[in-house]
Coordinates of C-alpha atoms in Angstrom, one line a residue:
X3 CA -15.4 -5.9 18.1
X4 CA -13.3 -2.7 18.0
X5 CA -14.1 0.0 15.5
X6 CA -11.7 2.4 13.6
X7 CA -12.6 5.4 11.4
X8 CA -10.2 5.9 8.5
X9 CA -10.3 9.4 7.1
X10 CA -9.2 9.3 3.5
X11 CA -10.0 6.8 0.7
X12 CA -6.7 6.9 -1.2
X13 CA -4.1 4.1 -1.3
X14 CA -2.8 4.7 2.2
X15 CA -6.1 5.0 3.9
X16 CA -7.7 2.0 2.1
X17 CA -4.7 -0.2 2.7
X18 CA -4.9 0.6 6.4
X19 CA -8.6 -0.2 6.4
X20 CA -8.0 -3.5 4.6
X21 CA -5.3 -4.6 7.1
X22 CA -7.4 -3.5 10.1
X23 CA -10.1 -5.8 8.7
X24 CA -7.6 -8.6 8.5
X25 CA -7.1 -8.1 12.3
X26 CA -10.9 -8.3 13.0
X27 CA -11.5 -4.5 13.3
X28 CA -14.8 -3.0 12.1
X29 CA -14.0 -0.1 9.8
X30 CA -15.7 3.1 8.6
X31 CA -13.9 5.0 5.7
X32 CA -14.8 8.7 5.1
X33 CA -13.7 10.7 2.1
X34 CA -15.0 14.1 1.1
X35 CA -15.0 13.1 -2.6
X36 CA -14.6 9.3 -3.1
X37 CA -12.2 6.5 -3.7
X38 CA -8.9 7.4 -5.3
X39 CA -10.0 11.1 -5.7
X40 CA -6.7 12.6 -4.8
X41 CA -3.1 11.8 -5.8
X42 CA -4.0 8.1 -6.0
X43 CA -5.8 8.7 -9.4
X44 CA -3.5 10.2 -12.0
X45 CA 0.0 9.3 -10.9
X46 CA 2.4 7.3 -13.0
X47 CA 1.6 4.0 -11.2
X48 CA 5.2 3.1 -10.5
X49 CA 5.8 0.4 -7.9
X50 CA 9.5 1.0 -7.8
X51 CA 11.2 0.5 -4.4
X52 CA 14.5 1.0 -6.2
X53 CA 13.4 4.5 -7.0
X54 CA 11.8 5.3 -3.6
X55 CA 14.5 7.6 -2.5
X56 CA 14.9 11.0 -0.7
X57 CA 13.5 13.9 -2.8
X58 CA 16.2 16.3 -1.7
X59 CA 19.8 15.7 -2.9
X60 CA 22.9 17.6 -3.7
X61 CA 21.6 18.4 -7.2
X62 CA 19.0 20.6 -5.6
X63 CA 21.6 23.3 -5.0
X64 CA 22.3 23.7 -8.7
X65 CA 19.0 22.7 -10.2
X66 CA 16.8 24.7 -7.8
X67 CA 18.0 28.2 -8.6
X68 CA 17.9 27.5 -12.3
X69 CA 14.3 26.1 -12.0
X70 CA 13.1 29.4 -10.4
X71 CA 14.0 31.2 -13.6
X72 CA 12.8 28.5 -16.1
X73 CA 9.0 28.3 -16.6
X74 CA 9.4 24.9 -18.2
X75 CA 11.4 23.4 -15.3
X76 CA 10.1 20.3 -13.5
X77 CA 10.3 22.2 -10.2
X78 CA 7.9 25.1 -10.0
X79 CA 7.7 27.5 -7.1
X80 CA 5.3 30.5 -7.4
X81 CA 6.8 33.9 -6.5
X82 CA 4.6 35.1 -3.7
X83 CA 4.7 36.2 -0.1
X84 CA 4.2 32.9 1.8
X85 CA 6.2 32.6 4.9
X86 CA 5.1 29.0 5.5
X87 CA 6.1 27.9 2.0
X88 CA 9.5 29.6 2.1
X89 CA 10.2 28.2 5.6
X90 CA 9.4 24.7 4.2
X91 CA 11.7 25.2 1.2
X92 CA 14.6 26.3 3.5
X93 CA 14.2 23.1 5.6
X94 CA 13.8 21.0 2.5
X95 CA 16.9 22.4 0.9
X96 CA 18.9 21.9 4.1
X97 CA 18.4 18.1 3.5
X98 CA 20.1 18.4 0.1
X99 CA 23.4 17.0 1.3
X100 CA 25.1 13.6 0.9
X101 CA 24.9 13.0 4.6
X102 CA 21.2 13.8 4.8
X103 CA 20.5 11.7 1.7
X104 CA 22.2 8.7 3.3
X105 CA 20.4 9.2 6.6
X106 CA 17.0 9.4 4.9
X107 CA 17.7 6.5 2.5
X108 CA 18.7 4.3 5.5
X109 CA 15.3 5.1 7.0
X110 CA 13.4 4.3 3.8
X111 CA 15.1 1.1 2.9
X112 CA 13.4 -1.3 5.4
X113 CA 9.9 -0.3 4.2
X114 CA 11.1 -0.3 0.5
X115 CA 12.1 -3.9 0.9
X116 CA 8.5 -4.8 2.1
X117 CA 6.7 -2.8 -0.5
X118 CA 6.1 -5.3 -3.3
X119 CA 5.2 -8.3 -1.2
X120 CA 2.5 -6.2 0.5
X121 CA 0.9 -5.7 -3.0
X122 CA 1.0 -9.4 -3.4
X123 CA -0.7 -9.8 -0.1
X124 CA -3.6 -7.6 -1.2
X125 CA -4.0 -9.4 -4.5
X126 CA -3.8 -12.8 -2.9
X127 CA -6.4 -11.6 -0.3
X128 CA -9.0 -10.9 -3.0
X129 CA -8.3 -7.4 -4.4
X130 CA -9.3 -7.9 -8.0
X131 CA -6.6 -6.1 -9.9
X132 CA -3.0 -6.6 -11.0
X133 CA 0.6 -5.4 -11.0
X134 CA 3.1 -6.1 -13.7
X135 CA 6.9 -6.3 -13.8
X136 CA 9.0 -3.9 -15.9
X137 CA 11.5 -3.5 -17.4
X138 CA 11.7 0.2 -17.0
X139 CA 13.4 2.1 -19.8
X140 CA 15.6 5.0 -18.7
X141 CA 16.6 7.5 -21.4
X142 CA 19.0 10.4 -21.7
X143 CA 20.1 12.7 -24.5
X144 CA 23.7 12.8 -23.3
X145 CA 25.9 10.6 -21.2
X146 CA 26.5 13.6 -18.8
X147 CA 22.8 13.8 -18.1
X148 CA 22.8 10.3 -16.6
X149 CA 25.3 11.1 -13.8
X150 CA 22.7 12.0 -11.2
X151 CA 20.6 9.0 -11.9
X152 CA 23.5 6.6 -11.8
X153 CA 24.6 8.0 -8.5
X154 CA 21.1 7.4 -7.1
X155 CA 21.1 3.8 -8.2
X156 CA 24.5 3.3 -6.6
X157 CA 23.2 4.8 -3.4
X158 CA 20.1 2.5 -3.3
X159 CA 22.3 -0.6 -3.9
X160 CA 24.8 0.6 -1.2
X161 CA 21.9 0.7 1.3
X162 CA 21.0 -2.9 0.6
X163 CA 18.5 -3.1 -2.3
X164 CA 18.9 -5.4 -5.3
X165 CA 18.4 -3.1 -8.3
X166 CA 19.3 -4.9 -11.6
X167 CA 20.5 -2.3 -14.1
X168 CA 22.2 -2.4 -17.5
X169 CA 22.9 -0.3 -20.5
X170 CA 20.7 -1.1 -23.6
X171 CA 22.3 -1.3 -27.1
X172 CA 19.0 -1.5 -29.0
X173 CA 16.5 0.4 -26.7
X174 CA 13.7 0.9 -29.2
X175 CA 12.8 -2.7 -29.1
X176 CA 11.5 -2.0 -25.6
X177 CA 10.7 1.7 -26.1
X178 CA 9.7 2.6 -29.7
X179 CA 8.3 5.8 -28.3
X180 CA 11.9 7.2 -27.8
X181 CA 13.2 9.5 -30.5
X182 CA 16.8 9.5 -32.0
X183 CA 17.5 12.4 -29.6
X184 CA 17.8 9.8 -26.8
X185 CA 21.3 8.4 -27.1
X186 CA 22.0 6.7 -23.8
X187 CA 19.4 4.2 -22.5
X188 CA 19.3 1.8 -19.6
X189 CA 17.1 -1.0 -18.4
X190 CA 15.9 -1.2 -14.8
X191 CA 14.5 -4.5 -13.5
X192 CA 13.1 -5.8 -10.3
X193 CA 10.3 -3.1 -10.2
X194 CA 6.6 -3.2 -11.2
X195 CA 3.9 -0.9 -12.4
X196 CA 0.1 -0.8 -12.5
X197 CA -2.9 1.3 -13.3
X198 CA -3.3 3.3 -10.1
X199 CA -7.0 4.4 -10.2
X200 CA -8.4 0.9 -11.1
X201 CA -6.2 -0.7 -8.5
X202 CA -7.2 1.7 -5.7
X203 CA -10.9 1.4 -6.8
X204 CA -10.6 -2.4 -6.6
X205 CA -9.1 -2.1 -3.1
X206 CA -11.9 0.2 -2.1
X207 CA -14.5 -2.3 -3.4
X208 CA -12.8 -5.1 -1.5
X209 CA -12.8 -3.1 1.8
X210 CA -16.6 -2.5 1.3
X211 CA -17.3 -6.1 0.4
X212 CA -15.6 -7.2 3.6
X213 CA -18.1 -5.1 5.6
X214 CA -16.7 -1.6 5.8
X215 CA -19.0 1.4 5.8
X216 CA -17.9 4.0 3.2
X217 CA -19.1 7.6 3.6
X218 CA -18.4 10.0 0.7
X219 CA -19.4 13.5 -0.1
X220 CA -18.9 14.6 3.5
X221 CA -15.8 16.2 5.0
X222 CA -14.3 15.5 8.4
X223 CA -13.8 19.0 10.0
X224 CA -12.4 17.9 13.4
X225 CA -10.9 15.0 15.2
X226 CA -10.5 15.1 19.0
X227 CA -9.9 12.5 21.7
X228 CA -10.0 12.4 25.5
X229 CA -11.1 8.8 26.4
X230 CA -12.4 7.8 22.9
X231 CA -11.8 9.6 19.6
X232 CA -14.6 11.7 18.1
X233 CA -14.9 12.7 14.5
X234 CA -17.0 15.7 13.6
X235 CA -18.4 15.9 10.0
X236 CA -19.3 18.9 7.9
X237 CA -23.0 18.1 8.3
X238 CA -22.6 18.4 12.1
X239 CA -22.7 14.7 12.8
X240 CA -20.3 13.4 15.4
X241 CA -19.0 9.8 15.3
X242 CA -17.1 7.9 18.0
X243 CA -14.7 5.0 17.5
X244 CA -12.0 3.1 19.3
X245 CA -9.4 4.6 17.1
X246 CA -9.1 7.1 14.1
X247 CA -6.6 7.2 11.3
X248 CA -6.0 10.4 9.4
X249 CA -4.8 9.6 5.9
X250 CA -5.8 12.7 4.0
X251 CA -2.5 13.3 2.0
X252 CA -1.6 16.9 1.5
X253 CA -4.7 18.0 3.6
X254 CA -3.4 16.2 6.7
X255 CA -2.4 19.4 8.6
X256 CA -6.0 20.6 8.7
X257 CA -6.8 17.8 11.2
X258 CA -3.5 16.7 12.6
X259 CA -1.7 19.9 13.5
X260 CA -3.7 20.4 16.7
X261 CA -3.0 16.8 17.6
X262 CA 0.7 17.5 17.9
X263 CA 1.9 16.7 14.4
X264 CA 4.0 19.8 13.8
X265 CA 6.0 18.6 10.7
X266 CA 4.9 20.7 7.8
X267 CA 3.2 18.8 4.9
X268 CA 3.6 20.8 1.7
X269 CA 1.6 19.9 -1.4
X270 CA 4.0 19.0 -4.2
X271 CA 1.5 19.0 -7.1
X272 CA 2.1 16.7 -10.0
X273 CA 0.4 16.7 -13.4
X274 CA -0.3 14.0 -16.0
X275 CA -2.2 13.3 -19.2
X276 CA -2.4 10.4 -21.7
X277 CA -1.7 10.3 -25.4
X278 CA -2.0 7.6 -28.1
X279 CA 1.1 6.1 -29.6
X280 CA 1.7 4.9 -33.2
X281 CA 3.4 1.8 -31.9
X282 CA 2.3 0.0 -28.7
X283 CA 4.4 1.0 -25.7
X284 CA 4.3 -1.8 -23.3
X285 CA 6.9 -0.7 -20.7
X286 CA 7.3 2.3 -18.5
X287 CA 9.7 5.0 -19.7
X288 CA 11.6 7.4 -17.4
X289 CA 13.4 10.6 -18.4
X290 CA 15.3 11.5 -15.2
X291 CA 17.0 14.6 -16.5
X292 CA 13.5 16.0 -17.4
X293 CA 11.9 14.4 -14.4
X294 CA 9.2 12.8 -16.5
X295 CA 7.7 9.4 -15.7
X296 CA 5.6 7.5 -18.3
X297 CA 3.5 4.4 -18.1
X298 CA 1.1 2.4 -20.4
X299 CA -2.4 3.1 -19.2
X300 CA -5.6 1.6 -20.6
X301 CA -4.3 1.4 -24.1
X302 CA -2.7 4.8 -24.1
X303 CA 0.6 6.3 -22.7
X304 CA 0.4 8.3 -19.5
X305 CA 3.0 11.1 -19.2
X306 CA 3.5 12.5 -15.7
X307 CA 5.8 15.1 -14.2
X308 CA 6.5 18.4 -12.4
X309 CA 6.7 19.3 -8.8
X310 CA 4.7 22.4 -8.1
X311 CA 4.7 23.8 -4.6
X312 CA 1.3 25.4 -4.2
X313 CA -1.7 24.9 -1.9
X314 CA -3.6 21.7 -2.7
X315 CA -6.8 23.7 -3.1
X316 CA -5.5 26.1 -5.8
X317 CA -6.8 25.7 -9.3
X318 CA -5.3 23.5 -12.0
X319 CA -2.5 25.3 -13.8
X320 CA -2.5 24.6 -17.6
X321 CA 1.0 26.1 -17.8
X322 CA 2.4 23.0 -16.0
X323 CA 1.0 20.7 -18.7
X324 CA 2.7 22.9 -21.3
X325 CA 6.0 22.7 -19.3
X326 CA 5.8 18.9 -19.5
X327 CA 5.2 19.0 -23.2
X328 CA 8.2 21.3 -23.7
X329 CA 10.4 18.9 -21.8
X330 CA 9.4 15.8 -23.7
X331 CA 8.6 16.9 -27.3
X332 CA 12.1 16.2 -28.7
X333 CA 12.5 13.0 -26.6
X334 CA 9.5 11.1 -28.1
X335 CA 8.3 10.1 -31.5
X336 CA 5.1 8.6 -32.8
X337 CA 2.8 10.5 -30.4
X338 CA 0.6 13.5 -30.8
X339 CA 1.2 15.8 -27.8
X340 CA -1.6 18.1 -28.9
X341 CA -4.2 15.3 -28.7
X342 CA -4.3 14.8 -24.9
X343 CA -6.8 13.1 -22.7
X344 CA -7.2 12.7 -18.9
X345 CA -5.4 15.9 -18.0
X346 CA -5.0 15.8 -14.2
X347 CA -3.4 17.4 -11.2
X348 CA -2.8 15.7 -7.8
X349 CA -1.2 16.9 -4.6
X350 CA 1.6 14.8 -3.2
X351 CA 2.2 15.3 0.5
X352 CA 5.9 16.3 0.9
X353 CA 7.8 16.6 4.2
X354 CA 11.0 18.7 4.7
X355 CA 13.1 15.6 5.7
X356 CA 11.6 13.3 3.0
X357 CA 10.2 10.8 5.5
X358 CA 6.5 9.9 5.9
X359 CA 4.4 10.6 9.0
X360 CA 3.1 7.3 10.3
X361 CA 2.0 6.5 13.8
X362 CA 0.3 7.9 16.9
X363 CA -0.4 11.5 17.6
X364 CA -0.6 13.2 21.0
X365 CA -4.4 12.5 21.1
X366 CA -5.2 9.0 22.5
X367 CA -5.9 6.4 19.8
X368 CA -5.6 8.9 16.9
X369 CA -3.0 8.1 14.3
X370 CA -1.8 9.6 11.0
X371 CA -0.6 7.9 7.8
X372 CA 0.8 10.2 5.2
X373 CA 3.6 12.5 4.1
X374 CA 5.0 10.0 1.7
X375 CA 5.8 12.6 -1.0
X376 CA 5.9 10.9 -4.4
X377 CA 5.9 7.4 -2.8
X378 CA 2.5 7.0 -1.3
X379 CA 1.4 4.6 -4.0
X380 CA 4.3 2.2 -3.7
X381 CA 4.6 2.4 0.1
X382 CA 0.8 2.6 0.8
X383 CA 0.1 -1.1 1.3
X384 CA 3.2 -1.6 3.6
X385 CA 2.3 1.5 5.5
X386 CA -1.3 0.2 6.0
X387 CA -0.1 -3.2 7.2
X388 CA 2.4 -1.9 9.7
X389 CA 0.1 0.8 11.1
X390 CA -2.7 -1.7 11.5
X391 CA -0.3 -3.8 13.6
X392 CA 0.5 -0.8 15.7
X393 CA -3.1 0.1 16.3
X394 CA -4.2 -3.4 17.3
X395 CA -1.1 -4.5 19.3
X396 CA 0.7 -1.4 20.3
X397 CA 3.9 -2.7 18.7
X398 CA 5.8 -0.3 16.4
X399 CA 7.4 -2.2 13.6
X400 CA 11.1 -1.2 13.1
X401 CA 10.4 -0.2 9.4
X402 CA 8.1 2.7 10.6
X403 CA 10.0 3.8 13.7
X404 CA 11.7 6.6 11.7
X405 CA 8.3 7.9 10.6
X406 CA 7.2 9.0 14.1
X407 CA 4.7 11.9 13.4
X408 CA 5.7 13.7 16.6
X409 CA 9.4 13.9 15.7

């Protein structure tokens, strides 16, 4: 039996491990903290292929400069001397054109179409959790605020996805949390949501129950390969395997750069917290103009937002939570934004061109799986399935061909 070491116990790493097991591979999973310890824990839990789109668009050229001057803006870039960060931002901004958006969307669409059925495959295969269909409620203060979102939906449909979408006349039946300030509301169907941490934990338990070894509390400091890959741990131990998968999210460059993966992975840190609601809120709510995503979570209401370009290891910034509060205070009713629980920060791995990094490195039998930006949760199971196929057969599925990590 062949053996693979998967570095990283988030959604992407665990889905890859699960599908390798499906193909008869013995798996060891290593994570420096534990299952779902990174951006898999506190995100909004949206399984929305219809919203899995390029992060950079033409609106970046007007929104970006304003955001630099607005401390409450969803996009936050610290003013500092950081050549690497500013180089990344220049390349990221260069993709904010209609042509680049269409090119990236065309590359994402094939895996978007596989995303939900890959969740069903995990659930049918014994992962003890759930996903739930929407609808998603999309709210705006003014009709003009909706133009960018409507353009995105049109683009997704143009590229071949089915995205049921309609204007709501009585939105508070679905979203009693919305205040009267929200005057234009839409319903988005064909998408799902879930509770991300419990799902990823259930996936991790399933992988272990199927025979995987899980090592936590130890960090992988080096991955090398000549004839067989070797993983070096922070305790000095060296482990060999037939193949290695690096799925460490925003920390991927620490291990992958010397293996020929030159595309910069920048941490785009998101923040979230939960609040109680006076009336039950059963459906996800999205405020595109404020860039705020909200989801029912364990009897409460999770509010998530912001894109903060900092190092993944920098401390939690309470000012980012206050920025989210400032954006949503007038948009919601029946919640106490001063009574927050589960305050969290997670680092999403963003690439300049908006495409993931999935596939073989220059080192023999060493692979990477990451760089999904905000879409690691929804694309994780499909990524794991298709990468497991590549590792065990050598075949590269067309849906991940554009994600070549050596591009």
